[in-house]
Coordinates of C-alpha atoms in Angstrom, one line a residue:
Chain A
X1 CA -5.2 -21.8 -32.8
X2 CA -3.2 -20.0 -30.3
X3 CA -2.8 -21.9 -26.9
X4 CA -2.8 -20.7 -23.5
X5 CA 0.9 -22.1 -22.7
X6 CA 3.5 -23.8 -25.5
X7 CA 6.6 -25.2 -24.9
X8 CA 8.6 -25.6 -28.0
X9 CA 11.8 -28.0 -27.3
X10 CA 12.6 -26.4 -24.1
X11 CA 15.8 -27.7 -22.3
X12 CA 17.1 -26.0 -18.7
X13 CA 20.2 -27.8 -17.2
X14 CA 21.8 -26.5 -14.2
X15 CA 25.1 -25.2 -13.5
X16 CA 27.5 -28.0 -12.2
X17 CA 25.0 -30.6 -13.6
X18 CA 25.7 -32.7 -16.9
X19 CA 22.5 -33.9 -17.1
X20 CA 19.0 -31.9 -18.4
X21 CA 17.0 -30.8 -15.6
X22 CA 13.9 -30.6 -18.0
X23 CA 15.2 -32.4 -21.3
X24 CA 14.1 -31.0 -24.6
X25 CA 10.4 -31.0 -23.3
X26 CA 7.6 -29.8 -25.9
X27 CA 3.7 -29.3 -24.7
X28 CA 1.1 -27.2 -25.4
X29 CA -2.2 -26.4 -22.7
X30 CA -5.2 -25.1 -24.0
X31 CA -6.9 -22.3 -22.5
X32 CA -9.1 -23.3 -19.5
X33 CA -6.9 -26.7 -19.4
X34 CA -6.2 -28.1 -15.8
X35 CA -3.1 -29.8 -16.4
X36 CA -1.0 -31.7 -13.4
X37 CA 2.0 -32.4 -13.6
X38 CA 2.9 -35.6 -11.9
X39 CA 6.7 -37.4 -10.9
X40 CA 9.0 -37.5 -8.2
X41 CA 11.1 -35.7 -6.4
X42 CA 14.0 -34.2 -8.8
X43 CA 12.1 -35.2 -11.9
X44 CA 12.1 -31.5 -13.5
X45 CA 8.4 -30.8 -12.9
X46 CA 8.9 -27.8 -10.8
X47 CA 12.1 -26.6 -12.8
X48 CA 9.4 -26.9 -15.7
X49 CA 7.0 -24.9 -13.9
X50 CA 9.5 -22.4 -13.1
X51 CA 10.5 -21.7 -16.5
X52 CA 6.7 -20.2 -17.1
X53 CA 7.0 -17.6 -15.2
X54 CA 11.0 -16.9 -15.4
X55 CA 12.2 -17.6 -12.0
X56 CA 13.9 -20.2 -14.1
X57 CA 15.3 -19.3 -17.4
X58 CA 15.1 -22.0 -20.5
X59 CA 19.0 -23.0 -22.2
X60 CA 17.1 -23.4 -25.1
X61 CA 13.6 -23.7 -26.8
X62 CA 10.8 -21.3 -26.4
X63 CA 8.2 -20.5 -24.4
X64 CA 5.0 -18.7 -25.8
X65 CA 1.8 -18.0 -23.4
X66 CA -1.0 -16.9 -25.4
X67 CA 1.3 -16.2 -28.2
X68 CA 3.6 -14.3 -26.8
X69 CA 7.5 -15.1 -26.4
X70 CA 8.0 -15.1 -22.9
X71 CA 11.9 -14.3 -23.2
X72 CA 10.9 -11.1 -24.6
X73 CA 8.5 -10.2 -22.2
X74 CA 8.9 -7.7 -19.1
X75 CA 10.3 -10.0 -16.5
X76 CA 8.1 -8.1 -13.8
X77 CA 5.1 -7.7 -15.4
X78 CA 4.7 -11.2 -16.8
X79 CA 4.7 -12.1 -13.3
X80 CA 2.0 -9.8 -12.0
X81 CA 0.0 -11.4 -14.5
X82 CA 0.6 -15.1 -13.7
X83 CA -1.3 -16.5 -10.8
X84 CA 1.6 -18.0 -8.4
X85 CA 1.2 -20.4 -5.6
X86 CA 3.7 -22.6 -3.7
X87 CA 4.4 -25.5 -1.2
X88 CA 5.7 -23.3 1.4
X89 CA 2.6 -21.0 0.9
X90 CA 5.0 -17.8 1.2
X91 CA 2.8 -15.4 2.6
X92 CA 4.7 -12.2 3.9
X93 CA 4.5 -12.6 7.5
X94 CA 4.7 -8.9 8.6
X95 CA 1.8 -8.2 6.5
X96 CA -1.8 -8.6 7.0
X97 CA -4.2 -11.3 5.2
X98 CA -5.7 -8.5 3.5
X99 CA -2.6 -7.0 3.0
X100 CA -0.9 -10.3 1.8
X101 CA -4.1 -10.5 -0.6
X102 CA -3.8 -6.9 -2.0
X103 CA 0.0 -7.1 -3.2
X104 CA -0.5 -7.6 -6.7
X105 CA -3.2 -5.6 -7.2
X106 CA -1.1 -2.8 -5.0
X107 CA 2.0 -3.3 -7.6
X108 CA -0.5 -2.6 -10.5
X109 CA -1.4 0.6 -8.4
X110 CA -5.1 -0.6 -8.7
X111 CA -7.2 2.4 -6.6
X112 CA -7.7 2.0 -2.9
X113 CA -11.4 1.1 -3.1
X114 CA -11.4 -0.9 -6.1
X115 CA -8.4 -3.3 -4.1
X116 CA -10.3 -3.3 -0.8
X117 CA -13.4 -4.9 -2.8
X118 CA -11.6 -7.2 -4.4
X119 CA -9.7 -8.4 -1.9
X120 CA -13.1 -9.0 0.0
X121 CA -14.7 -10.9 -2.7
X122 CA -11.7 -13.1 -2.9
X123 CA -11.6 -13.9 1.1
X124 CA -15.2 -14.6 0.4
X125 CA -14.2 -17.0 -2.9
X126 CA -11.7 -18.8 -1.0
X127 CA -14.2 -19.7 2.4
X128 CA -12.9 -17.3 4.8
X129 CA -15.0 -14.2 6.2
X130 CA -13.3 -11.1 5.7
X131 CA -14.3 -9.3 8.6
X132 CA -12.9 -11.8 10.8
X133 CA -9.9 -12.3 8.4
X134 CA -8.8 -9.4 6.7
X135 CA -6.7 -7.9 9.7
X136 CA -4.7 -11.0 11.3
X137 CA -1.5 -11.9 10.2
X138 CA -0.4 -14.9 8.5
X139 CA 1.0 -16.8 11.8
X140 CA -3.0 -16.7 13.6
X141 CA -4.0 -18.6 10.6
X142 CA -4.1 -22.9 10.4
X143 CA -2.0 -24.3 7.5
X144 CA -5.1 -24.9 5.3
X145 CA -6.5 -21.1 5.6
X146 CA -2.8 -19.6 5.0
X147 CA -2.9 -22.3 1.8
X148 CA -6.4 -20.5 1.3
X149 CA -5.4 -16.9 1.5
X150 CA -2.1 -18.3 -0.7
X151 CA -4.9 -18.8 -3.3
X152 CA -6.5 -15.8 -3.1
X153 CA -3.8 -13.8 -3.1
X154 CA -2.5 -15.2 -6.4
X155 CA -5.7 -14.6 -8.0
X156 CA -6.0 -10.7 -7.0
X157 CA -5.3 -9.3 -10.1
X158 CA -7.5 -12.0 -12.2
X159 CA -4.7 -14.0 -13.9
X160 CA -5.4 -16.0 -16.6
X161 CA -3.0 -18.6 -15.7
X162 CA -2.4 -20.0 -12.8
X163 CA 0.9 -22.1 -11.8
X164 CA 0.9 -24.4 -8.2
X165 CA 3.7 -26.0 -6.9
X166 CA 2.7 -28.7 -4.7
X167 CA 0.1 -26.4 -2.9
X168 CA -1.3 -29.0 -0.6
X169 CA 2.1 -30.7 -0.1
X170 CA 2.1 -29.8 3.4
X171 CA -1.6 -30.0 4.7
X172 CA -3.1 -33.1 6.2
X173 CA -5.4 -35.0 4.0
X174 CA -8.9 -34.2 5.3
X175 CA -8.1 -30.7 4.7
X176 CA -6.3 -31.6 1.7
X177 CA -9.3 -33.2 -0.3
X178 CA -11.7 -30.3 0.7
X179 CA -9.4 -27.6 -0.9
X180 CA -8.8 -29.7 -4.0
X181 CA -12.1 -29.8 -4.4
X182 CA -12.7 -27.0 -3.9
X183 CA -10.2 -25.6 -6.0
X184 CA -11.8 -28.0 -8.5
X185 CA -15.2 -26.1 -8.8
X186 CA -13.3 -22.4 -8.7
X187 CA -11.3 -23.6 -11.9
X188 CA -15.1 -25.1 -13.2
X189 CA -16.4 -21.2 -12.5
X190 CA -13.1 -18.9 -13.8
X191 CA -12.2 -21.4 -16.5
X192 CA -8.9 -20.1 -16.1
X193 CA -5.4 -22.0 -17.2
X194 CA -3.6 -23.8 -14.6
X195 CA -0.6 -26.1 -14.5
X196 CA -0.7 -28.0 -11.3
X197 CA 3.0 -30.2 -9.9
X198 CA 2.2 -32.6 -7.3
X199 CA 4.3 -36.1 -6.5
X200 CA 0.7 -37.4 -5.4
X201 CA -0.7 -39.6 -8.5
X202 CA -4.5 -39.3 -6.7
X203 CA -4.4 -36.1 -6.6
X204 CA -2.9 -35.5 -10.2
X205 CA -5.6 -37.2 -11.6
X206 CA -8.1 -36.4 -9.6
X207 CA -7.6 -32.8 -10.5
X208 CA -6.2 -32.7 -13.7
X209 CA -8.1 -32.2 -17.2
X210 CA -4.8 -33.8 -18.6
X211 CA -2.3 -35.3 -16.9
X212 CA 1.6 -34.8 -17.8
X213 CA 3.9 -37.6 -16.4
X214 CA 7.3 -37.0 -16.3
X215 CA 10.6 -39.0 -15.6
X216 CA 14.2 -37.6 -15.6
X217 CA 13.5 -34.4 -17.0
X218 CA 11.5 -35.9 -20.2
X219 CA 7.7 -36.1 -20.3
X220 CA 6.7 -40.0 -20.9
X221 CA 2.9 -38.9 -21.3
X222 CA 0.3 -36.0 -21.8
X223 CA -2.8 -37.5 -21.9
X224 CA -6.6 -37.3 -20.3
X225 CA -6.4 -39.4 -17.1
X226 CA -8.7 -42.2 -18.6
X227 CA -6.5 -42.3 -21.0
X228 CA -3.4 -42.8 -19.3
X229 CA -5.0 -45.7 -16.8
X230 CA -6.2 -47.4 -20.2
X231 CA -3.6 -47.0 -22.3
X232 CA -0.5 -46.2 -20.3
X233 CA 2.7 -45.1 -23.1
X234 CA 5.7 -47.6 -20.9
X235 CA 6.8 -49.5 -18.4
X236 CA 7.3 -46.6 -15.8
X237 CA 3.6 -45.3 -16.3
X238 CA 2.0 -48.3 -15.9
X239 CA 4.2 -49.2 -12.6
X240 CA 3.0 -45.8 -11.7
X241 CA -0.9 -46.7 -12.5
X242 CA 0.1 -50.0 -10.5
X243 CA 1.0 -48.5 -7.6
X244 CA -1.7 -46.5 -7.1
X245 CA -4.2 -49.3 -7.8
X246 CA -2.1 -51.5 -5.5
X247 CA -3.1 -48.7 -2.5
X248 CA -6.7 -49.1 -3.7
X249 CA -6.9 -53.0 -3.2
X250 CA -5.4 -52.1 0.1
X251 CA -8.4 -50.3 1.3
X252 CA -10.6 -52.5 -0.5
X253 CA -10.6 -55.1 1.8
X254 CA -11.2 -52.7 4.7
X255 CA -14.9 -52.5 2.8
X256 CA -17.9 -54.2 4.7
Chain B
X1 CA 35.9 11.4 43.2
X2 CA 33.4 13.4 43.8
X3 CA 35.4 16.7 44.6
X4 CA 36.9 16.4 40.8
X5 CA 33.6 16.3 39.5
X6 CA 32.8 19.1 42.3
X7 CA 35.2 21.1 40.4
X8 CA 35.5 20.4 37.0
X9 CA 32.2 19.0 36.6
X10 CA 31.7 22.0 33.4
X11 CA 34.8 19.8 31.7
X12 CA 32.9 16.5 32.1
X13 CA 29.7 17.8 30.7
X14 CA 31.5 19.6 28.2
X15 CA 34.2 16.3 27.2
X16 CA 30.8 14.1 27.3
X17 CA 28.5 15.9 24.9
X18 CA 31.4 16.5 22.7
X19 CA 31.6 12.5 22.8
X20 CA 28.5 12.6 22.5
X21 CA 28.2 14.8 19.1
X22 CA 30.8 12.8 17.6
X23 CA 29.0 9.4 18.0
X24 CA 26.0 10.6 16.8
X25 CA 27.5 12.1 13.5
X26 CA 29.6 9.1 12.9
X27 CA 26.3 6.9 13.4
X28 CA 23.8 8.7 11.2
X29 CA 26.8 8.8 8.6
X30 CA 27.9 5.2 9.1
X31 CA 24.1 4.1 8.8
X32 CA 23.3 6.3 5.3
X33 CA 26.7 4.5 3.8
X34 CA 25.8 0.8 5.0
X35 CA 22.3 1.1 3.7
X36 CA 23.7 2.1 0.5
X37 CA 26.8 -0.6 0.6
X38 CA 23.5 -3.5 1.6
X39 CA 21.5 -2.2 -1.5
X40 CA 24.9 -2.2 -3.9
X41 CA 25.3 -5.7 -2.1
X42 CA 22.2 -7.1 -2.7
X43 CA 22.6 -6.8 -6.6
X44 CA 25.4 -9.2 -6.9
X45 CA 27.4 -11.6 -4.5
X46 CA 31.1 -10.9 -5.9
X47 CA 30.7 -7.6 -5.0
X48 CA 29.7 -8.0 -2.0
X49 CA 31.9 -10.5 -1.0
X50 CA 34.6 -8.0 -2.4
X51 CA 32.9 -5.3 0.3
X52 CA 32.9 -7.5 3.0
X53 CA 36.7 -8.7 2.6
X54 CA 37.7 -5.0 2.2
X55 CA 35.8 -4.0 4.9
X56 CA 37.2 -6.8 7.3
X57 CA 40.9 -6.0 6.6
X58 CA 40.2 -2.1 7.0
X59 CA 38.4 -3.5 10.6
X60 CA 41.4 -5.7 12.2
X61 CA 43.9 -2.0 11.8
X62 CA 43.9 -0.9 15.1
X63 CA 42.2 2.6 15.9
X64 CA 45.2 4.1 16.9
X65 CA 46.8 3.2 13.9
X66 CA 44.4 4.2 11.4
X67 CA 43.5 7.6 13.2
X68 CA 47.3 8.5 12.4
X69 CA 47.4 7.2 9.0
X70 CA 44.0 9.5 8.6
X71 CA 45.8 12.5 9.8
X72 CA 48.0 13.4 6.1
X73 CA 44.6 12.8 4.4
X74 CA 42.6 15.0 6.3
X75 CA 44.3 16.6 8.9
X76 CA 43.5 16.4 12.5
X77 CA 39.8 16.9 14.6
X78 CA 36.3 15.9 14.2
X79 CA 36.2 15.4 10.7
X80 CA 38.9 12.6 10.5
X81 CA 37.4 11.1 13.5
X82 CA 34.1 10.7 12.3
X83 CA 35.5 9.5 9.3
X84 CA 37.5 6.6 10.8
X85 CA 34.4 5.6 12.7
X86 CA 32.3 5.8 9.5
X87 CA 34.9 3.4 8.3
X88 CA 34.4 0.9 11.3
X89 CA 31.3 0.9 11.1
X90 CA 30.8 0.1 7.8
X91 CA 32.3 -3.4 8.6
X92 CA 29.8 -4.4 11.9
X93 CA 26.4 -2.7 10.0
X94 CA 27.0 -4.4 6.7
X95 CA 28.3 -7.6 8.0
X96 CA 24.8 -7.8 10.5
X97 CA 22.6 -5.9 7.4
X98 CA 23.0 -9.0 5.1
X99 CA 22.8 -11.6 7.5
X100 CA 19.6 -10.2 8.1
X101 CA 18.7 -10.4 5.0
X102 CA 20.0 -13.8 4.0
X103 CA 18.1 -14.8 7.4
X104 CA 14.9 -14.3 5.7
X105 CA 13.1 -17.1 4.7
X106 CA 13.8 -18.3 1.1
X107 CA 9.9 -19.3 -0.1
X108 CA 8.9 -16.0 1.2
X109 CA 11.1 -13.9 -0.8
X110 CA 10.4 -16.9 -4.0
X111 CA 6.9 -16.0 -3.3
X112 CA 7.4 -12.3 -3.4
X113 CA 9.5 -12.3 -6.9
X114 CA 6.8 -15.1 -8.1
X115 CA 4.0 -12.5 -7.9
X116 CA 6.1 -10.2 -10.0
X117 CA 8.0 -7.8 -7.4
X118 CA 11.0 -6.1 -9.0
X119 CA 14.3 -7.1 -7.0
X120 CA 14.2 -3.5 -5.3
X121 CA 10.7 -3.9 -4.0
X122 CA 11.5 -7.7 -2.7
X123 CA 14.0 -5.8 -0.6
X124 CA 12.4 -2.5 0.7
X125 CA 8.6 -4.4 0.9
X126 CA 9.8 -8.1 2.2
X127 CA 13.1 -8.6 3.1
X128 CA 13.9 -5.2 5.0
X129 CA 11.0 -5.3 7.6
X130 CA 11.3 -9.2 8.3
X131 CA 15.4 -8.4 9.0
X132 CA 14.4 -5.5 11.6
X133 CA 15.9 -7.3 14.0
X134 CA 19.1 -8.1 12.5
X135 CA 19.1 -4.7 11.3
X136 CA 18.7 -3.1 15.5
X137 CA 21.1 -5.6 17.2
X138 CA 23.9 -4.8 14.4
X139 CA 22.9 -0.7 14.6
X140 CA 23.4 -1.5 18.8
X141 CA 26.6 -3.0 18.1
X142 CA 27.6 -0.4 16.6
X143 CA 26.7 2.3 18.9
X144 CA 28.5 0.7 21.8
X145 CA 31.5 0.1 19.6
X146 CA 31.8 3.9 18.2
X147 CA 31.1 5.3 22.2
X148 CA 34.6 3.2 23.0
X149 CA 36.7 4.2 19.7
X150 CA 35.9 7.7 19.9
X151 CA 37.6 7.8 22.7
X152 CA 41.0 7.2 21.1
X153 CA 39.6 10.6 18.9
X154 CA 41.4 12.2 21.3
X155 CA 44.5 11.2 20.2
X156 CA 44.4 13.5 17.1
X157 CA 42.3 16.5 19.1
X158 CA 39.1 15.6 18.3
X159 CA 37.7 16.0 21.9
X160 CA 35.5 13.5 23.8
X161 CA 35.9 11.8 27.2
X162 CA 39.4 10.6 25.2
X163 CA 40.5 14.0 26.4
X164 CA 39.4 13.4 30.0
X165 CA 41.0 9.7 29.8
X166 CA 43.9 10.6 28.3
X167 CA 45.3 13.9 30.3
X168 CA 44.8 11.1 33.2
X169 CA 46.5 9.0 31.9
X170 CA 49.6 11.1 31.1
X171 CA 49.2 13.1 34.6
X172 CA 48.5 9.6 36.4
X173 CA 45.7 11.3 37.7
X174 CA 43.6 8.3 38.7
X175 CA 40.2 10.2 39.2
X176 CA 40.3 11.8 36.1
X177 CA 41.0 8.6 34.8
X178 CA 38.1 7.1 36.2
X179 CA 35.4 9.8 35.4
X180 CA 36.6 9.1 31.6
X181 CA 36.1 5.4 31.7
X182 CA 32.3 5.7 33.8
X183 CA 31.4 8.3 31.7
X184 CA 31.8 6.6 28.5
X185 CA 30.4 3.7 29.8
X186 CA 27.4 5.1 31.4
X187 CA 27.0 6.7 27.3
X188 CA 27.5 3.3 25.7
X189 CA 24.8 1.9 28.4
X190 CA 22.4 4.6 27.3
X191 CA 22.6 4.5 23.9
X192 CA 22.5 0.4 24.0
X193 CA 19.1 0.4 26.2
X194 CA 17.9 3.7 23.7
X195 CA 18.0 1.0 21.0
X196 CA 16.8 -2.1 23.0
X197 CA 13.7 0.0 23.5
X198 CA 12.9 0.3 19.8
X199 CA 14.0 -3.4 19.2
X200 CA 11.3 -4.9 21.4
X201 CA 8.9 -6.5 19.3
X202 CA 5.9 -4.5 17.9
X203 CA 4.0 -7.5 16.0
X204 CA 1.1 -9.7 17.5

């Protein structure tokens, strides 16, 4: 069976640095998978989700997505065809929404009308009306929308996969738990593959078909959530499963 | 004063769109090289760190200086004035071009490769128009330091209010001295608020 991403003993140090950023790491993702990947802050994760679409390159190992070895791939095009979205959102300020929405499917030179539709029906798929969107620039929009039109933009040209770094990082949590689920019920319509880094452990297994933990550049555990709360592989996943069950008695005895 | 321009008021216009001519050539020249030198620069970091450092020593030889040392290579007039300007330039538009550039926010231009822009697109598409105005205050530097060089042009016969400035000079003729100094300055003040028009901000 060919799977949507596989990592093959992939290792990435970098320069000046003794130490494996992502340490002979091996996974695969099948297609339609959500899998988040969860640890903290200089754990590899995003390094790992780097390497998938080549803004990082692998020391060793291989990379194959749907088969095919990355490393031989078309640098450019492998992007246009990987859905990206960041922390940071990184929308191009000078450019409109629309505009911002319409880049990829612009670089595939995709005709005029063909664009301006689908960069409706996106605006529409992500909650914001494109008549009263389409034509501001990123800096009129709240943090949440420009995370929305982030989205949208990285599913212009229908990508199969889809790689988020952190995405709602940087948005406050009532805003936060509408767009995961929301985000939630667009990956239960596209079925598409995503790999999904966050530091947050709600939020990697509230989201997450499968859950990757990882520590120091190695992954401890790749499991459904269920069963990485019941059967957690070490010590520093089930501290991790502690923690969060520690914040949950904390609000528990807020309960009437 | 005003009975020397009275009288030789054909010489000023004539010295002053001479000037004129030269600082316009040298510009549209210096700015076709230094976009060139920023795209050269943007593919690799030793070389343009090699640039820059070559550029800087050229820069700190004093104008006098380097429009003699010009003269055995190509003779004396325009052409080796423009040249030497060209040169200058290069320096102040390359030096202000990359700033510009490096200015512009890292996860933008992360996003822009991410979605599978080729390194040449990142630049023209993304980084260019978000370092406009880098790119104007370094072009107005520029300007109002190739108005004041030129004048030394005259020095190997290139024309220019050097020519006004100069015969003063050696004559001690203090008003002709004068008209060469307001006149240059009165072009460097034009040509700075020329530019500061088309730097104001366009965007929402």
């Amino acid at each position: 069976m060919v799977h949507a991403i596989d990592f093959q003993d992939v290792a990435k140090a970098f320069r000046g640095s003794a130490l494996n950023a992502v340490d002979h790491v091996s996974f695969t993702v099948a297609e339609g998978e959500f899998v988040t990947i969860l640890g903290s802050s200089g754990c590899g994760k995003t390094t790992l989700l780097k390497m998938v679409n080549r803004l990082y390159e692998p020391d060793s190992g291989k990379i194959t997505l749907f088969g095919e070895d990355i490393s031989r791939a078309d640098v450019v095009k492998l992007r246009r065809r990987i859905g990206y979205v960041i922390q940071q959102v990184g929308l191009f300020p000078h450019i409109t929404v629309g505009g911002n929405i319409a880049m990829v499917p612009n670089l595939l030179k995709w005709d005029k009308a063909k664009t301006e539709a689908r960069t409706e029906e996106l605006l529409a798929l992500v909650g914001l009306d494109p008549a009263e969107y389409r034509d501001r620039y990123p800096a009129q929009l709240s943090g949440g929308q420009q995370q929305r039109v982030g989205l949208a933009r990285a599913l212009a040209a229908d990508p199969k996969i889809l790689l988020m770094d952190e995405p709602f990082g940087a948005i406050d949590s009532i805003t936060r738990t509408r767009l995961q689920d929301e985000l939630l019920s667009l990956h239960r319509d596209m079925g598409k593959t995503c790999l999904f880094v966050t530091h947050d452990i709600e939020e990697a297994f509230k989201m997450g078909t499968k859950v990757i933990i990882m520590n120091e550049g190695k992954i401890l555990q790749y499991d459904t959530p269920e069963g990485i709360i019941l059967h957690p592989a070490d010590g520093f996943v089930s501290s991790l499963v502690e923690s969060a069950r520690a914040k949950e008695a904390f609000w528990e005895k807020f309960k009437s | 004063m005003a009975e020397y321009f009275i009288k030789h008021y054909d010489d000023l216009i004539k010295a002053t769109l001479g000037h004129l001519q030269i600082v316009l050539l040298a510009l549209a020249i210096s700015l076709a090289a230094a976009v060139l030198l920023t795209i050269l620069c943007s593919y690799s970091q030793t070389v343009s760190r090699l640039i820059l450092g070559l550029l800087s020593m050229v820069y700190s030889i004093p104008s006098l200086a380097m429009f003699a040392l010009m003269i055995p290579l190509t003779g004396l007039g325009q052409t080796t004035a423009v040249l030497v300007l060209v040169i200058y330039n290069q320096y102040l538009l390359l030096r202000n071009f990359l700033a510009g550039l490096e200015g512009v926010d890292h996860s933008i231009t992360e996003a822009a490769t991410g979605i599978g822009m080729t390194p040449m697109q990142v630049l023209v598409k993304i980084k260019a128009p978000l370092a406009k105005g880098a790119f104007l205050a370094g072009i107005r530097i520029t300007m109002v330091a190739t108005v004041s060089i030129a004048t030394i042009a005259a020095s190997i016969n290139a024309g220019g209010l050097g020519i006004i400035l100069f015969d003063g000079l050696r004559t001690m003729n203090v008003p002709k001295i004068l008209w060469g100094s307001i006149l240059s300055a009165l072009l460097a003040i034009l040509v700075d608020s020329l530019l500061s028009l088309l730097s104001k901000p366009s965007k929402p």
